[in-house]
GROMACS .gro file of C-alpha atoms in nm:
model
  174
    1ARG     CA    1   4.568  -2.069  -9.137
    2ARG     CA    2   4.428  -1.867  -9.423
    3TRP     CA    3   4.121  -1.731  -9.240
    4LYS     CA    4   4.250  -1.374  -9.205
    5SER     CA    5   4.353  -1.353  -9.569
    6PHE     CA    6   4.000  -1.444  -9.679
    7MET     CA    7   3.846  -1.191  -9.444
    8THR     CA    8   4.086  -0.904  -9.516
    9ASN     CA    9   4.113  -0.959  -9.891
   10ASN     CA   10   3.735  -0.986  -9.913
   11ARG     CA   11   3.760  -1.252 -10.182
   12ALA     CA   12   3.548  -1.561 -10.233
   13LEU     CA   13   3.659  -1.909 -10.138
   14SER     CA   14   3.644  -2.129 -10.450
   15VAL     CA   15   3.452  -2.456 -10.401
   16ALA     CA   16   3.385  -2.742 -10.646
   17VAL     CA   17   3.123  -3.015 -10.608
   18LEU     CA   18   3.227  -3.322 -10.806
   19GLY     CA   19   3.093  -3.671 -10.870
   20LYS     CA   20   2.905  -3.893 -11.111
   21ASP     CA   21   2.575  -3.774 -11.254
   22GLY     CA   22   2.278  -3.855 -11.030
   23VAL     CA   23   2.461  -3.862 -10.695
   24GLY     CA   24   2.300  -3.543 -10.565
   25LYS     CA   25   2.555  -3.271 -10.642
   26SER     CA   26   2.293  -3.004 -10.715
   27ALA     CA   27   2.074  -3.113 -10.423
   28PHE     CA   28   2.383  -3.100 -10.196
   29THR     CA   29   2.479  -2.753 -10.320
   30VAL     CA   30   2.130  -2.603 -10.292
   31ARG     CA   31   2.069  -2.768  -9.954
   32ALA     CA   32   2.400  -2.637  -9.815
   33LEU     CA   33   2.345  -2.284  -9.941
   34THR     CA   34   1.970  -2.238  -9.887
   35ARG     CA   35   1.867  -2.528  -9.658
   36ARG     CA   36   1.597  -2.616  -9.914
   37PHE     CA   37   1.568  -2.959 -10.072
   38ILE     CA   38   1.467  -2.987 -10.436
   39GLY     CA   39   1.456  -3.337 -10.579
   40GLU     CA   40   1.462  -3.265 -10.953
   41TYR     CA   41   1.749  -3.095 -11.137
   42ASP     CA   42   1.867  -3.058 -11.495
   43PRO     CA   43   2.146  -3.317 -11.518
   44PHE     CA   44   2.330  -3.117 -11.785
   45LEU     CA   45   2.319  -2.772 -11.624
   46GLU     CA   46   2.647  -2.667 -11.465
   47LEU     CA   47   2.596  -2.376 -11.227
   48ASN     CA   48   2.812  -2.131 -11.038
   49TYR     CA   49   2.669  -2.003 -10.710
   50LYS     CA   50   2.785  -1.692 -10.524
   51HIS     CA   51   2.696  -1.718 -10.158
   52SER     CA   52   2.791  -1.594  -9.814
   53MET     CA   53   2.811  -1.839  -9.523
   54GLU     CA   54   2.854  -1.768  -9.155
   55ILE     CA   55   3.143  -1.958  -8.998
   56ASP     CA   56   3.218  -1.897  -8.629
   57GLY     CA   57   3.045  -1.559  -8.635
   58GLN     CA   58   3.225  -1.437  -8.948
   59TYR     CA   59   3.079  -1.420  -9.298
   60LEU     CA   60   3.278  -1.581  -9.575
   61ALA     CA   61   3.207  -1.538  -9.946
   62LEU     CA   62   3.183  -1.863 -10.143
   63ASP     CA   63   3.204  -1.922 -10.516
   64VAL     CA   64   3.059  -2.272 -10.564
   65LEU     CA   65   3.082  -2.468 -10.888
   66ASP     CA   66   2.811  -2.735 -10.915
   67THR     CA   67   2.941  -2.961 -11.192
   68ALA     CA   68   2.708  -3.150 -11.425
   69GLY     CA   69   2.718  -3.412 -11.697
   70LYS     CA   70   2.978  -3.680 -11.759
   71ASN     CA   71   3.320  -3.646 -11.601
   72SER     CA   72   3.623  -3.617 -11.826
   73GLU     CA   73   3.981  -3.515 -11.765
   74GLU     CA   74   3.909  -3.183 -11.938
   75LYS     CA   75   3.608  -3.119 -11.715
   76LEU     CA   76   3.802  -3.210 -11.400
   77GLU     CA   77   4.089  -2.987 -11.508
   78ARG     CA   78   3.850  -2.694 -11.553
   79ALA     CA   79   3.665  -2.766 -11.228
   80SER     CA   80   3.986  -2.787 -11.027
   81GLU     CA   81   4.137  -2.466 -11.163
   82ASN     CA   82   4.189  -2.230 -10.866
   83THR     CA   83   3.963  -2.448 -10.649
   84GLU     CA   84   4.036  -2.438 -10.277
   85ILE     CA   85   3.778  -2.682 -10.138
   86TYR     CA   86   3.644  -2.998 -10.303
   87PHE     CA   87   3.338  -3.205 -10.220
   88LEU     CA   88   3.351  -3.542 -10.396
   89LEU     CA   89   3.011  -3.710 -10.386
   90TYR     CA   90   2.903  -4.066 -10.453
   91SER     CA   91   2.571  -4.238 -10.391
   92THR     CA   92   2.545  -4.528 -10.147
   93THR     CA   93   2.288  -4.671 -10.391
   94ASP     CA   94   2.520  -4.672 -10.695
   95LYS     CA   95   2.844  -4.874 -10.691
   96ARG     CA   96   2.953  -4.716 -11.021
   97SER     CA   97   2.938  -4.372 -10.860
   98PHE     CA   98   3.177  -4.495 -10.590
   99THR     CA   99   3.416  -4.633 -10.853
  100GLU     CA  100   3.404  -4.299 -11.033
  101ALA     CA  101   3.468  -4.117 -10.703
  102GLU     CA  102   3.779  -4.333 -10.655
  103GLU     CA  103   3.899  -4.233 -11.002
  104ILE     CA  104   3.832  -3.863 -10.941
  105ALA     CA  105   4.012  -3.877 -10.604
  106GLU     CA  106   4.311  -4.041 -10.771
  107TYR     CA  107   4.311  -3.769 -11.039
  108LEU     CA  108   4.296  -3.491 -10.779
  109PHE     CA  109   4.579  -3.633 -10.571
  110GLU     CA  110   4.803  -3.771 -10.846
  111THR     CA  111   4.755  -3.510 -11.119
  112LYS     CA  112   4.654  -3.195 -10.930
  113ASN     CA  113   4.853  -3.280 -10.614
  114ILE     CA  114   4.586  -3.134 -10.384
  115ASP     CA  115   4.624  -3.109 -10.007
  116PRO     CA  116   4.412  -3.374  -9.827
  117SER     CA  117   4.259  -3.105  -9.603
  118THR     CA  118   4.088  -2.955  -9.910
  119LEU     CA  119   3.883  -3.267  -9.995
  120THR     CA  120   3.575  -3.411  -9.829
  121ILE     CA  121   3.438  -3.737  -9.966
  122VAL     CA  122   3.060  -3.739  -9.921
  123ALA     CA  123   2.843  -4.051  -9.934
  124THR     CA  124   2.487  -3.946 -10.021
  125LYS     CA  125   2.146  -4.114  -9.993
  126LYS     CA  126   2.221  -4.287  -9.661
  127ASP     CA  127   1.845  -4.292  -9.596
  128LEU     CA  128   1.790  -4.537  -9.885
  129VAL     CA  129   1.914  -4.836  -9.684
  130HIS     CA  130   1.706  -5.085  -9.882
  131MET     CA  131   1.890  -4.983 -10.203
  132ARG     CA  132   2.243  -4.969 -10.060
  133GLU     CA  133   2.526  -5.090 -10.286
  134VAL     CA  134   2.820  -4.922 -10.109
  135ASP     CA  135   2.890  -4.981  -9.740
  136GLU     CA  136   2.999  -4.694  -9.516
  137TYR     CA  137   3.334  -4.859  -9.442
  138GLU     CA  138   3.424  -4.844  -9.815
  139GLY     CA  139   3.386  -4.466  -9.820
  140ARG     CA  140   3.568  -4.428  -9.489
  141PHE     CA  141   3.853  -4.645  -9.618
  142LEU     CA  142   3.882  -4.436  -9.936
  143ALA     CA  143   3.897  -4.113  -9.734
  144GLN     CA  144   4.144  -4.266  -9.488
  145ASN     CA  145   4.362  -4.383  -9.778
  146TYR     CA  146   4.402  -4.021  -9.892
  147GLY     CA  147   4.395  -3.864  -9.546
  148CYS     CA  148   4.088  -3.655  -9.621
  149ALA     CA  149   3.753  -3.602  -9.449
  150PHE     CA  150   3.449  -3.827  -9.493
  151ALA     CA  151   3.078  -3.772  -9.433
  152GLN     CA  152   2.777  -3.994  -9.495
  153ILE     CA  153   2.457  -3.793  -9.524
  154SER     CA  154   2.096  -3.784  -9.632
  155ILE     CA  155   2.048  -3.463  -9.827
  156SER     CA  156   1.670  -3.506  -9.845
  157GLU     CA  157   1.608  -3.575  -9.476
  158HIS     CA  158   1.849  -3.352  -9.284
  159TYR     CA  159   1.974  -3.010  -9.388
  160THR     CA  160   2.191  -3.000  -9.074
  161GLU     CA  161   2.409  -3.288  -9.198
  162THR     CA  162   2.471  -3.112  -9.529
  163VAL     CA  163   2.537  -2.770  -9.377
  164SER     CA  164   2.770  -2.907  -9.108
  165THR     CA  165   2.962  -3.109  -9.371
  166VAL     CA  166   3.026  -2.789  -9.567
  167GLN     CA  167   3.107  -2.582  -9.259
  168ASN     CA  168   3.349  -2.845  -9.125
  169ALA     CA  169   3.530  -2.859  -9.459
  170ILE     CA  170   3.563  -2.482  -9.469
  171LYS     CA  171   3.692  -2.468  -9.111
  172GLU     CA  172   3.947  -2.739  -9.189
  173CYS     CA  173   4.068  -2.556  -9.495
  174ILE     CA  174   4.094  -2.197  -9.378
   0.00000   0.00000   0.00000
């Protein structure tokens, strides 16, 4: 486990939040880091957050890339450079976002050859049941296919789901 190396080297753990535009990447990032929910974001603004998070009584520095705009191979290449933990989001209300998540997962595993323990596939907007286009089993099957973690959350309703998703991914990875 890499926990001691992060603590003794005092360096930040590199995290990338990926997915189609409109799935809640910025809301997920802000909710996880500050526990606040903000519904409106600039869809073209890519941000890097420096943050410290407590995990099992220890503080760990995080360097979080909140990606924005359309996904391309160049963007994914840049976003995955030196990244140690990935959150791949799709919206349960947007089938195209799930298809794009499948393509991004394939890219990460086939091209970047990432370790499955570094990826968590996150289904967002579970509270919008009346608008659902992607069933939970589809996301679970995708995660199972790659051997990575899966979470289905409502970013707007529960900060605990978002925070625990991030904390669990970090614990799994370090």
